[in-house]
mmCIF file of C-alpha atoms and ligand atoms in Angstrom:
data_model
loop_
_atom_site.group_PDB
_atom_site.id
_atom_site.type_symbol
_atom_site.label_atom_id
_atom_site.label_comp_id
_atom_site.label_asym_id
_atom_site.label_seq_id
_atom_site.Cartn_x
_atom_site.Cartn_y
_atom_site.Cartn_z
ATOM 1 C CA UNK A 1 -66.651 29.220 -66.678
ATOM 2 C CA UNK A 2 -64.169 26.654 -64.719
ATOM 3 C CA UNK A 3 -60.624 26.574 -65.337
ATOM 4 C CA UNK A 4 -59.886 23.839 -67.946
ATOM 5 C CA UNK A 5 -57.729 20.879 -66.716
ATOM 6 C CA UNK A 6 -55.171 21.030 -69.281
ATOM 7 C CA UNK A 7 -51.743 22.551 -69.801
ATOM 8 C CA UNK A 8 -50.189 23.394 -73.021
ATOM 9 C CA UNK A 9 -46.618 22.132 -73.285
ATOM 10 C CA UNK A 10 -44.283 24.067 -75.807
ATOM 11 C CA UNK A 11 -40.799 23.335 -77.076
ATOM 12 C CA UNK A 12 -39.109 25.508 -79.491
ATOM 13 C CA UNK A 13 -36.773 25.207 -82.288
ATOM 14 C CA UNK A 14 -34.186 22.270 -82.331
ATOM 15 C CA UNK A 15 -35.435 20.595 -79.151
ATOM 16 C CA UNK A 16 -36.977 17.568 -81.180
ATOM 17 C CA UNK A 17 -32.984 16.606 -81.370
ATOM 18 C CA UNK A 18 -32.981 15.964 -77.667
ATOM 19 C CA UNK A 19 -31.294 13.168 -76.920
ATOM 20 C CA UNK A 20 -29.390 12.815 -80.195
ATOM 21 C CA UNK A 21 -26.409 15.053 -79.619
ATOM 22 C CA UNK A 22 -24.683 17.344 -76.797
ATOM 23 C CA UNK A 23 -25.628 15.032 -74.115
ATOM 24 C CA UNK A 24 -22.938 16.976 -71.646
ATOM 25 C CA UNK A 25 -25.389 19.892 -72.216
ATOM 26 C CA UNK A 26 -28.746 18.433 -72.880
ATOM 27 C CA UNK A 27 -28.815 15.032 -71.348
ATOM 28 C CA UNK A 28 -29.726 11.841 -73.092
ATOM 29 C CA UNK A 29 -33.600 11.995 -72.767
ATOM 30 C CA UNK A 30 -35.380 12.463 -75.808
ATOM 31 C CA UNK A 31 -38.337 14.977 -76.454
ATOM 32 C CA UNK A 32 -40.833 12.143 -76.170
ATOM 33 C CA UNK A 33 -39.251 11.346 -72.847
ATOM 34 C CA UNK A 34 -39.723 15.073 -72.092
ATOM 35 C CA UNK A 35 -43.517 14.841 -73.118
ATOM 36 C CA UNK A 36 -44.206 11.858 -71.256
ATOM 37 C CA UNK A 37 -42.916 13.083 -67.901
ATOM 38 C CA UNK A 38 -44.737 16.293 -68.150
ATOM 39 C CA UNK A 39 -47.869 14.402 -69.012
ATOM 40 C CA UNK A 40 -47.339 11.943 -65.898
ATOM 41 C CA UNK A 41 -46.620 14.867 -63.630
ATOM 42 C CA UNK A 42 -49.783 16.613 -64.611
ATOM 43 C CA UNK A 43 -51.933 13.501 -64.576
ATOM 44 C CA UNK A 44 -50.648 13.290 -60.686
ATOM 45 C CA UNK A 45 -52.737 16.521 -60.248
ATOM 46 C CA UNK A 46 -55.842 15.521 -62.756
ATOM 47 C CA UNK A 47 -54.522 17.648 -65.669
ATOM 48 C CA UNK A 48 -54.037 16.495 -69.188
ATOM 49 C CA UNK A 49 -51.128 17.994 -71.616
ATOM 50 C CA UNK A 50 -51.094 19.142 -75.069
ATOM 51 C CA UNK A 51 -47.775 19.110 -76.504
ATOM 52 C CA UNK A 52 -46.349 21.056 -79.233
ATOM 53 C CA UNK A 53 -42.880 21.115 -80.555
ATOM 54 C CA UNK A 54 -42.062 23.167 -83.655
ATOM 55 C CA UNK A 55 -39.020 24.597 -85.395
ATOM 56 C CA UNK A 56 -41.204 27.178 -86.823
ATOM 57 C CA UNK A 57 -42.124 30.484 -84.959
ATOM 58 C CA UNK A 58 -45.468 31.057 -86.366
ATOM 59 C CA UNK A 59 -46.717 27.160 -85.388
ATOM 60 C CA UNK A 60 -45.673 28.103 -81.820
ATOM 61 C CA UNK A 61 -47.557 31.175 -81.673
ATOM 62 C CA UNK A 62 -50.777 29.620 -83.178
ATOM 63 C CA UNK A 63 -50.453 26.774 -80.572
ATOM 64 C CA UNK A 64 -50.097 29.791 -77.835
ATOM 65 C CA UNK A 65 -53.083 31.441 -79.081
ATOM 66 C CA UNK A 66 -55.461 28.184 -79.253
ATOM 67 C CA UNK A 67 -54.322 27.720 -75.699
ATOM 68 C CA UNK A 68 -56.176 30.797 -74.571
ATOM 69 C CA UNK A 69 -59.636 29.059 -74.694
ATOM 70 C CA UNK A 70 -58.968 25.757 -73.451
ATOM 71 C CA UNK A 71 -55.734 25.732 -71.284
ATOM 72 C CA UNK A 72 -55.163 26.627 -67.819
ATOM 73 C CA UNK A 73 -51.454 27.499 -68.172
ATOM 74 C CA UNK A 74 -48.368 27.059 -70.258
ATOM 75 C CA UNK A 75 -45.064 25.418 -69.715
ATOM 76 C CA UNK A 76 -42.480 26.632 -72.404
ATOM 77 C CA UNK A 77 -39.075 25.966 -73.381
ATOM 78 C CA UNK A 78 -38.530 28.351 -76.161
ATOM 79 C CA UNK A 79 -35.006 27.151 -77.030
ATOM 80 C CA UNK A 80 -33.096 29.746 -78.896
ATOM 81 C CA UNK A 81 -36.212 31.976 -79.467
ATOM 82 C CA UNK A 82 -35.813 32.716 -75.631
ATOM 83 C CA UNK A 83 -33.037 35.085 -76.625
ATOM 84 C CA UNK A 84 -34.363 36.676 -79.578
ATOM 85 C CA UNK A 85 -38.132 36.439 -80.067
ATOM 86 C CA UNK A 86 -40.279 39.483 -79.070
ATOM 87 C CA UNK A 87 -43.121 37.906 -81.141
ATOM 88 C CA UNK A 88 -43.136 34.848 -78.828
ATOM 89 C CA UNK A 89 -43.152 37.030 -75.907
ATOM 90 C CA UNK A 90 -46.053 39.131 -76.978
ATOM 91 C CA UNK A 91 -47.946 35.831 -77.740
ATOM 92 C CA UNK A 92 -47.474 34.691 -74.114
ATOM 93 C CA UNK A 93 -48.450 38.212 -72.870
ATOM 94 C CA UNK A 94 -51.435 38.134 -75.235
ATOM 95 C CA UNK A 95 -53.003 34.940 -74.011
ATOM 96 C CA UNK A 96 -52.536 35.961 -70.335
ATOM 97 C CA UNK A 97 -52.193 32.718 -69.072
ATOM 98 C CA UNK A 98 -49.665 31.755 -66.244
ATOM 99 C CA UNK A 99 -46.389 30.666 -67.869
ATOM 100 C CA UNK A 100 -43.711 28.455 -66.793
ATOM 101 C CA UNK A 101 -40.151 28.974 -68.439
ATOM 102 C CA UNK A 102 -37.832 25.966 -68.425
ATOM 103 C CA UNK A 103 -34.358 25.715 -69.662
ATOM 104 C CA UNK A 104 -32.709 22.448 -69.633
ATOM 105 C CA UNK A 105 -29.076 24.096 -69.354
ATOM 106 C CA UNK A 106 -27.985 26.484 -67.102
ATOM 107 C CA UNK A 107 -27.999 29.456 -69.474
ATOM 108 C CA UNK A 108 -26.618 31.762 -67.227
ATOM 109 C CA UNK A 109 -23.449 29.593 -67.055
ATOM 110 C CA UNK A 110 -23.103 29.547 -70.780
ATOM 111 C CA UNK A 111 -22.742 32.267 -73.277
ATOM 112 C CA UNK A 112 -23.609 35.924 -72.714
ATOM 113 C CA UNK A 113 -26.039 35.895 -75.575
ATOM 114 C CA UNK A 114 -28.063 33.140 -73.714
ATOM 115 C CA UNK A 115 -28.416 35.510 -70.492
ATOM 116 C CA UNK A 116 -31.137 37.462 -71.828
ATOM 117 C CA UNK A 117 -34.705 36.152 -72.029
ATOM 118 C CA UNK A 118 -37.365 37.743 -73.714
ATOM 119 C CA UNK A 119 -39.874 35.522 -71.854
ATOM 120 C CA UNK A 120 -38.409 35.781 -68.292
ATOM 121 C CA UNK A 121 -41.065 38.720 -67.141
ATOM 122 C CA UNK A 122 -44.020 37.407 -68.607
ATOM 123 C CA UNK A 123 -43.439 33.871 -66.792
ATOM 124 C CA UNK A 124 -44.388 33.314 -63.154
ATOM 125 C CA UNK A 125 -42.325 30.072 -62.854
ATOM 126 C CA UNK A 126 -38.511 29.854 -64.106
ATOM 127 C CA UNK A 127 -36.598 26.302 -63.884
ATOM 128 C CA UNK A 128 -33.435 26.815 -65.204
ATOM 129 C CA UNK A 129 -30.500 24.255 -65.513
ATOM 130 C CA UNK A 130 -32.275 21.486 -63.849
ATOM 131 C CA UNK A 131 -32.091 19.369 -66.749
ATOM 132 C CA UNK A 132 -35.271 17.348 -68.026
ATOM 133 C CA UNK A 133 -36.279 16.824 -64.478
ATOM 134 C CA UNK A 134 -36.811 20.759 -64.341
ATOM 135 C CA UNK A 135 -39.940 20.110 -66.561
ATOM 136 C CA UNK A 136 -41.560 18.057 -63.925
ATOM 137 C CA UNK A 137 -40.967 20.700 -61.109
ATOM 138 C CA UNK A 138 -42.115 23.461 -63.631
ATOM 139 C CA UNK A 139 -45.271 21.671 -63.862
ATOM 140 C CA UNK A 140 -45.943 21.260 -60.308
ATOM 141 C CA UNK A 141 -44.947 24.903 -59.435
ATOM 142 C CA UNK A 142 -47.214 26.152 -62.210
ATOM 143 C CA UNK A 143 -50.007 23.997 -60.921
ATOM 144 C CA UNK A 144 -49.637 25.360 -57.587
ATOM 145 C CA UNK A 145 -49.940 28.968 -59.061
ATOM 146 C CA UNK A 146 -53.099 27.789 -61.262
ATOM 147 C CA UNK A 147 -54.735 26.351 -58.088
ATOM 148 C CA UNK A 148 -53.976 29.333 -56.250
ATOM 149 C CA UNK A 149 -55.541 31.442 -58.859
ATOM 150 C CA UNK A 150 -58.808 29.067 -58.903
ATOM 151 C CA UNK A 151 -59.170 29.270 -55.071
ATOM 152 C CA UNK A 152 -58.406 33.094 -54.753
HETATM 153 O O1 CA2 B 201 -31.398 24.980 -72.139
HETATM 154 C C1 CA2 B 201 -32.212 25.142 -72.707
HETATM 155 O O2 CA2 B 201 -33.240 24.212 -72.607
HETATM 156 C C2 CA2 B 201 -32.319 25.855 -73.868
HETATM 157 O O3 CA2 B 201 -33.628 26.386 -74.046
HETATM 158 C C3 CA2 B 201 -31.853 25.109 -75.039
HETATM 159 C C4 CA2 B 201 -31.581 25.785 -76.461
HETATM 160 C C5 CA2 B 201 -30.728 27.082 -76.505
HETATM 161 O O4 CA2 B 201 -30.538 27.731 -77.526
HETATM 162 C C6 CA2 B 201 -31.162 28.009 -75.136
HETATM 163 O O5 CA2 B 201 -30.262 28.995 -74.821
HETATM 164 C C7 CA2 B 201 -31.142 27.024 -73.982
HETATM 165 C C8 CA2 B 201 -31.314 24.878 -77.579
HETATM 166 C C9 CA2 B 201 -32.217 23.793 -77.743
HETATM 167 C C10 CA2 B 201 -31.248 22.946 -78.777
HETATM 168 O O6 CA2 B 201 -31.374 21.428 -78.250
HETATM 169 C C11 CA2 B 201 -30.380 20.704 -78.827
HETATM 170 C C12 CA2 B 201 -30.771 19.240 -78.163
HETATM 171 C C13 CA2 B 201 -29.895 18.327 -78.612
HETATM 172 C C14 CA2 B 201 -29.158 18.528 -79.751
HETATM 173 C C15 CA2 B 201 -29.349 19.775 -80.385
HETATM 174 C C16 CA2 B 201 -30.035 20.545 -79.958
#
């Protein structure tokens, strides 16, 4: 079966608030801006995007499971679940798709509790602290991986 030309974009809890508060940390762009940027960047390479944001862990898990059959890869900013969720990590490992982990802020320059990521070693691409533009770089790097897998 050929690889689907679709990416899943997952944004975790509180990222619906992007652009409304803490611009010094997260910038001024909204979640809609992020989703449009990712769609545009994927489109350049002939991929479409299914975007999900939720404040509920189970909704994110279900979206990740659904991607197993119809997406080529997953771009995820898990928000605070990065630092707490074995469940999210297990879901990503379980679907065995290539994953890009994105963080808008430089988590390593912030509080100690943000330095650990449960997702880090199930992701093949990591883009940390590059602002919203980091999502576009993550898409490009991830599609390089996907294309390499398809060719190999
Ligand atoms: O830097 C990132 O992208 C984070 O994943 C964002 C999470 C944080 O818990 C991680 O440590 C790093 C928080 C997302 C909350 O986003 C907001 C945006 C604007 C206003 C309030 C919250």
